[in-house]
Every structure is written in C-alpha cells, then in structure tokens.
Short mmCIF file of C-alpha atoms in Angstrom, two decimals:
data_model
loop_
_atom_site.label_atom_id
_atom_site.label_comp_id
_atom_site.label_asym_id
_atom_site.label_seq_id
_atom_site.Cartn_x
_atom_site.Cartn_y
_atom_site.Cartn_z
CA UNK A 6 3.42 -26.42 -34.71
CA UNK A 7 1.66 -25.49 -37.82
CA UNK A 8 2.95 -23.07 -40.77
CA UNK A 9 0.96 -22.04 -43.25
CA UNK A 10 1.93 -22.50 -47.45
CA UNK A 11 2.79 -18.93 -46.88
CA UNK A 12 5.32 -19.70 -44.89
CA UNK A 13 6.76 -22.74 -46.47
CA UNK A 14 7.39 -21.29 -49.26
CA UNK A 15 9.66 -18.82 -48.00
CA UNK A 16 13.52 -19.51 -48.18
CA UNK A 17 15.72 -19.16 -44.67
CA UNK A 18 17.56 -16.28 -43.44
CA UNK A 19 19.85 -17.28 -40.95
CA UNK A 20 19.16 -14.90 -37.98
CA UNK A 21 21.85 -12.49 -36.45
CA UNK A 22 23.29 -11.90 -32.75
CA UNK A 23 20.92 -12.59 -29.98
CA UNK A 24 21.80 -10.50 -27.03
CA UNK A 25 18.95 -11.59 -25.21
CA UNK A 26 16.68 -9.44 -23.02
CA UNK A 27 17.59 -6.25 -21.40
CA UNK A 28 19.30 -7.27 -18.04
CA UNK A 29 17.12 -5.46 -14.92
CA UNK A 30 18.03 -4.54 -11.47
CA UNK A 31 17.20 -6.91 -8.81
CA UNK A 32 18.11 -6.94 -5.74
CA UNK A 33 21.87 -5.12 -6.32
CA UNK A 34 22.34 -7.10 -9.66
CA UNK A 35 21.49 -7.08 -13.28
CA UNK A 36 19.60 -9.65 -14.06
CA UNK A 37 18.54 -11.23 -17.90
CA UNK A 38 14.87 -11.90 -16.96
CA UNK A 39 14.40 -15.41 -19.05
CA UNK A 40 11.55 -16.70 -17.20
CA UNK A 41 9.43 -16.48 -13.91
CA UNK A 42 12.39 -17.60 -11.41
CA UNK A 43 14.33 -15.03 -12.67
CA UNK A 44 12.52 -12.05 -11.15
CA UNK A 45 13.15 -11.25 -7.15
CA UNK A 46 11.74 -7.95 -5.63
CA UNK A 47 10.10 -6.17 -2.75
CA UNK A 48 8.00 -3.30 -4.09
CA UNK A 49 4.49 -1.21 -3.69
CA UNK A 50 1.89 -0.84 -5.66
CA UNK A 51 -2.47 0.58 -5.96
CA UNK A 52 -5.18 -0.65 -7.67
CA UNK A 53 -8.89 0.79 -7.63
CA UNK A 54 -11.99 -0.80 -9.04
CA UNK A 55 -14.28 0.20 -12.52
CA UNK A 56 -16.42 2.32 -10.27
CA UNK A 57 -13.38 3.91 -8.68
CA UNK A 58 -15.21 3.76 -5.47
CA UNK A 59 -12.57 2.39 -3.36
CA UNK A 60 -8.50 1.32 -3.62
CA UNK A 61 -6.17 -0.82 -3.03
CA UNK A 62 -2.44 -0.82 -1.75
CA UNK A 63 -0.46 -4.13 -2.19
CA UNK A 64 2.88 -4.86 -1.54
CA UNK A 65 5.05 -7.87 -2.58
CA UNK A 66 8.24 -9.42 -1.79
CA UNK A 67 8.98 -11.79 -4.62
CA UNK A 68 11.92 -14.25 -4.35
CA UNK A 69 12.83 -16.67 -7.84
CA UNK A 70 9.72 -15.43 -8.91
CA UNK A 71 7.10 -16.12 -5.67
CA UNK A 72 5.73 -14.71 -3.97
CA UNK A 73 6.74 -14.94 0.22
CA UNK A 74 4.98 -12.15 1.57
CA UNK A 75 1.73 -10.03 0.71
CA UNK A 76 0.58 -7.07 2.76
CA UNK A 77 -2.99 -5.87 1.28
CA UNK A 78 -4.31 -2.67 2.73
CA UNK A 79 -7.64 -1.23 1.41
CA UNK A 80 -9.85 2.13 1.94
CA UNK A 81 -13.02 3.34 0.85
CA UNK A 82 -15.19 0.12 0.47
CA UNK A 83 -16.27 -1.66 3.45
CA UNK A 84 -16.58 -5.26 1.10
CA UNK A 85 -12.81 -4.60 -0.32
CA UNK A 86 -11.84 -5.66 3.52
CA UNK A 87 -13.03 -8.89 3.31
CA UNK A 88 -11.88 -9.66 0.19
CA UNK A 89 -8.23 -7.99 1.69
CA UNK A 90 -8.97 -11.20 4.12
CA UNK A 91 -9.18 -13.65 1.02
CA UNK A 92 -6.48 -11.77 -0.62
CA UNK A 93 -4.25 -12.03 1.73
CA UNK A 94 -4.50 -16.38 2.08
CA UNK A 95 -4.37 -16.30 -1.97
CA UNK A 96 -1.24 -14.55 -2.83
CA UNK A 97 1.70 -15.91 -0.92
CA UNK A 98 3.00 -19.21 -2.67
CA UNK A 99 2.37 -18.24 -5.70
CA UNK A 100 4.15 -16.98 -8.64
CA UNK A 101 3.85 -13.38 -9.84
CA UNK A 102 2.62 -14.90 -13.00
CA UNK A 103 0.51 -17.16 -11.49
CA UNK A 104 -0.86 -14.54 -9.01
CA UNK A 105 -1.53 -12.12 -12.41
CA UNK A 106 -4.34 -14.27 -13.41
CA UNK A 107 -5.57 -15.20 -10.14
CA UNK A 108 -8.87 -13.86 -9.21
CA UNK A 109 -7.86 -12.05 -5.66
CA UNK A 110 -11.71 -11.64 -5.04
CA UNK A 111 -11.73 -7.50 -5.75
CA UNK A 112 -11.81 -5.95 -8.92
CA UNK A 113 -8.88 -3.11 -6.65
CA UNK A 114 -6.64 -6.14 -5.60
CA UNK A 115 -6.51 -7.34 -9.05
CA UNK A 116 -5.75 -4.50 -10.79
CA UNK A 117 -2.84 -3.85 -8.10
CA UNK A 118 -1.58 -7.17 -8.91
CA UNK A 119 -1.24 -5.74 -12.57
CA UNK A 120 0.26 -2.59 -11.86
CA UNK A 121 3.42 -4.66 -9.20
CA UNK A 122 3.69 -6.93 -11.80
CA UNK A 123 4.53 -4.70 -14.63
CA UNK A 124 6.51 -2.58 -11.74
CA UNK A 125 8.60 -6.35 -10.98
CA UNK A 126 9.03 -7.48 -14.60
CA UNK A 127 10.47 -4.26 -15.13
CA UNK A 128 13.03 -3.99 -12.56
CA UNK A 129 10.93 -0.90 -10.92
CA UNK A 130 11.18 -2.38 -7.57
CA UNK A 131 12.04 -0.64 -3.68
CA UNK A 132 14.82 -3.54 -3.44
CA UNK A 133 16.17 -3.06 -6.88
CA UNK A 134 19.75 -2.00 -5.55
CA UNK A 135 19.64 -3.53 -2.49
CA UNK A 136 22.30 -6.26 -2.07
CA UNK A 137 20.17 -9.72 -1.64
CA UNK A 138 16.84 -7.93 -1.52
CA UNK A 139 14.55 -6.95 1.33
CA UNK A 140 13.92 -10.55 4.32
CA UNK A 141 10.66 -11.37 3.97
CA UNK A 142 8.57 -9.48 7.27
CA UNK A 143 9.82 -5.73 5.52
CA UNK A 144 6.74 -4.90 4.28
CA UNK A 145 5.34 -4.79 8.03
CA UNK A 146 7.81 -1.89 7.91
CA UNK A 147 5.33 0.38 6.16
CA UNK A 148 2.60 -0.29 9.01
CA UNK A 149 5.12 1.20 12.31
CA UNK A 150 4.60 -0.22 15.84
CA UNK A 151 1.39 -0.66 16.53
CA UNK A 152 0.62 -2.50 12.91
CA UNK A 153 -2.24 -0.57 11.84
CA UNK A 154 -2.38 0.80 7.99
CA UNK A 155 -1.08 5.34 7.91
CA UNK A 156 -4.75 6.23 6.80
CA UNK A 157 -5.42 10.36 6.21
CA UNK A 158 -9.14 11.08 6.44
CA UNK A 159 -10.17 14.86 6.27
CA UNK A 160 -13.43 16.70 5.18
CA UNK A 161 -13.95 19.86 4.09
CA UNK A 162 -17.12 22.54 2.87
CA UNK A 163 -16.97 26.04 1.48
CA UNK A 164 -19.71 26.79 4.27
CA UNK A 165 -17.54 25.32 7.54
CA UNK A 166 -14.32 24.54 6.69
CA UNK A 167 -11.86 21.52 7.43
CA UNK A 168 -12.19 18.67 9.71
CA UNK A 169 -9.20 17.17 10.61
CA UNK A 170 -10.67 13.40 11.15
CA UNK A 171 -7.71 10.47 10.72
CA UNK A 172 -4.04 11.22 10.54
CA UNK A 173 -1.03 8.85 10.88
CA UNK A 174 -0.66 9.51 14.67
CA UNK A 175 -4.15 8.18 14.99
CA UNK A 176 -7.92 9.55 15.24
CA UNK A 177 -7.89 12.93 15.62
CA UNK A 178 -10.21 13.95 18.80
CA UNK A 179 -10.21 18.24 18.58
CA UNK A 180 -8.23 20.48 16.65
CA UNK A 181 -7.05 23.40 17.45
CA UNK A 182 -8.09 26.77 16.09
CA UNK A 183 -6.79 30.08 16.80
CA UNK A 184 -8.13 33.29 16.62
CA UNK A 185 -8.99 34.11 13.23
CA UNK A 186 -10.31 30.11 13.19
CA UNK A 187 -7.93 28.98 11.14
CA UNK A 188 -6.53 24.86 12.35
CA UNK A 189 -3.17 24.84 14.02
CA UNK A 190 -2.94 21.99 15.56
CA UNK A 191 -4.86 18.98 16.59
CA UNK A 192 -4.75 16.52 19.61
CA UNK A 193 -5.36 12.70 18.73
CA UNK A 194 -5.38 9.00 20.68
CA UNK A 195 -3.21 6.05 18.59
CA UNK A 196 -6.08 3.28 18.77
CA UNK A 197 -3.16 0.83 17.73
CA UNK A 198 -1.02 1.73 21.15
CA UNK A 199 -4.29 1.82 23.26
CA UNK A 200 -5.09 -2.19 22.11
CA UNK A 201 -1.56 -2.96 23.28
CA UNK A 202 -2.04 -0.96 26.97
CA UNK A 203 -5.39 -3.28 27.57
CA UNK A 204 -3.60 -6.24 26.58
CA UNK A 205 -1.06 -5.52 28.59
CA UNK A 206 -3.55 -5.25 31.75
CA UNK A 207 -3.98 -1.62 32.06
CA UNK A 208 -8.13 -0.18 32.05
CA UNK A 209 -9.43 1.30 28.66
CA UNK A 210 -9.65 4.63 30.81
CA UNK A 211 -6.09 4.69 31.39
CA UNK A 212 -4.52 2.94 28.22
CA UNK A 213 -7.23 5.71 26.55
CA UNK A 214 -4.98 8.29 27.80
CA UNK A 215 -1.98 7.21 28.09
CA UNK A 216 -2.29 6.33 23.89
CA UNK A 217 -3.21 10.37 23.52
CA UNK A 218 -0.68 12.63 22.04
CA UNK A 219 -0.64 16.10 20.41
CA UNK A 220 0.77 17.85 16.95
CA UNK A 221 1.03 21.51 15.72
CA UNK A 222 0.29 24.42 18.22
CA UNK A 223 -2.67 22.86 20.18
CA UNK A 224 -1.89 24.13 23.39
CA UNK A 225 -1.94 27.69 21.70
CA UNK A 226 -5.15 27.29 20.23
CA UNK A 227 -8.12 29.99 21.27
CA UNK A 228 -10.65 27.40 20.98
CA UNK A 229 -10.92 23.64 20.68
CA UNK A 230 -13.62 21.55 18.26
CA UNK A 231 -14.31 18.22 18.04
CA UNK A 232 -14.19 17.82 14.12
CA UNK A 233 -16.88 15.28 14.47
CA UNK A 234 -19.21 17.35 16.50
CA UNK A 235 -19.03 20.38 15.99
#
C-alpha cells in the first residue's frame, strides 16, 4: 500500500474504542455483519428497467451469505420472461455480493438484485425475527397451490368503464353488473387448477369447469359482460 509525503509526514494518533458495526437482525438474532457469510435472510424485493416498461419481483433466501433459493417473477415485457429463465439458473449458488454484480440478463432483475441487497445488508428482511430463518422452498409460499405468480390485470376508459381482466383467483371470464352498471362481482376459471385436472386424466371440458369459481355478488348481477368482448 502506498501513502503519499502527505501522509508520512503526519505524526500517529492512536485510535479510540472500536465497537464495530451495528449488529442487524437475522434470522431471530443480532448479528455484527463483518463480511459476506455473515448475512442470512429470506426477503422480497422489485426492480423495473430505464424505460420503466416492465418489472420485476425477486425473492431470496440467503444462508452465510448465498444464495439457496431464487424465485423471479416478471410482468409487462414479454423478453423479461426469458431472461426470468436465465435468471433463475444464475442466482442460486452465489453470494449476494457476488450476485450484485452479476449481469442477471434484464436491466429489472438487476436492479431488484440492488434493491434485496441493500434490504439484506441492512437487516430489512421477512425472516429477520424468525428463529433460524425461513427452509429454503418458502418462497414457493408466495405463489399458493397451483404455483402460478398473483397477477392483477384491469383496464379502464372514461368512455366504457372497467374491465375486470386477471385477478388472483384466476382469469376473469364476465363480471357482473347490476342495475345502474356498476361491477359487483365477477366469475373466473384458475388456469393453474385446470392444468392439474388434465394431468390428472380428466377432459379440458370438464377440468375447464370444474377450475371455475365466483367472487362478489355475481349471481345478483342484472347483466353479465365478458370484459374482453364486450
């Protein structure tokens, strides 16, 4: 290491107490964050790209600082799903600093990386005060059952209204109006349960309608739309 004449020159001071850094929760303990292997976490985070065309939800579990388990979920750009794809191969193994200045393919992934990394250096995580952390296989948790991403997709105009399109339950097939036209409820089909009927043997007809369910007043409603068609 190099000093410059500057520096030389100038006479030690002995330096005081060294507490070290800030301890952090992780995982139902405070923890003095030295280096990589000291951070452990489970925790969310978004990222979007320059053109803030499309974004990106990652979520980590980190154990002595690598990464076990990535779920990558993505909306808005149909290219951000294949880089999801790439994404999803490049992350676990890694550590979180390692990952940080890893090209994950899309400009959204990356800067979600950045966000869960400052949210894990910081002690910010969903497992921070849970005893030994989150097993790796929780962040399926977020995706239910059937293992398909919560995705909310409605449309609107001053002209026509609302179109109910995509809610958690599923793809929304009518809605519901009532008399003055207004939505109160919608009927929809759970594309995630109908895969698992036909793999289990049954006909697309019937796992079709046996994957349909309802929410709100639908039954009440004094007319019924297809938000797609009409």
């Amino acid at each position: 290491m190099q000093y410059s004449h500057e520096v030389e020159k100038m006479i030690c001071v002995t330096k005081g107490p060294n507490h070290g850094p800030a301890p952090i929760p992780e995982e139902g303990k405070w923890v003095q964050a030295r280096q990589i292997g000291d951070i452990s976490g489970l925790t969310h985070g978004i990222g979007w790209c320059a053109p803030q065309q499309g974004t990106c939800k990652l979520t980590l579990n980190v154990k002595e600082g690598v990464i076990e388990e990535a779920l990558v979920e993505t909306i808005g750009c149909s290219g951000m799903t294949h880089s999801a794809a790439m994404a999803a191969e490049i992350l676990p193994g890694k550590t979180i600093l390692e990952a940080l200045n890893t090209d994950l393919v899309c400009d959204a992934i990356n800067t979600a990386m950045r966000e869960l990394f400052l949210q894990i250096a910081y002690g910010r995580t969903q497992s921070a005060f849970s005893e030994d952390g989150l097993p790796v296989g929780a962040g399926l948790e977020d995706l239910g059952k059937g293992l398909r991403s919560q995705i909310g997709t409605m449309y609107s105009t001053r002209k026509k209204g609302v179109r109910y399109l995509e809610m958690a339950e599923g793809y929304v097939t009518r809605i519901g109006l009532d008399e003055n036209n207004e939505v109160i409820g919608y009927e929809f089909v759970n594309f995630g349960k109908m895969a698992d009927f036909i793999k289990k043997g049954d006909t697309p007809d019937a796992a079709y309608k046996k994957s349909m369910g309802k929410y709100g007043r639908f039954d009440a409603a004094v007319r019924q739309i297809d938000p797609r068609q009409e």
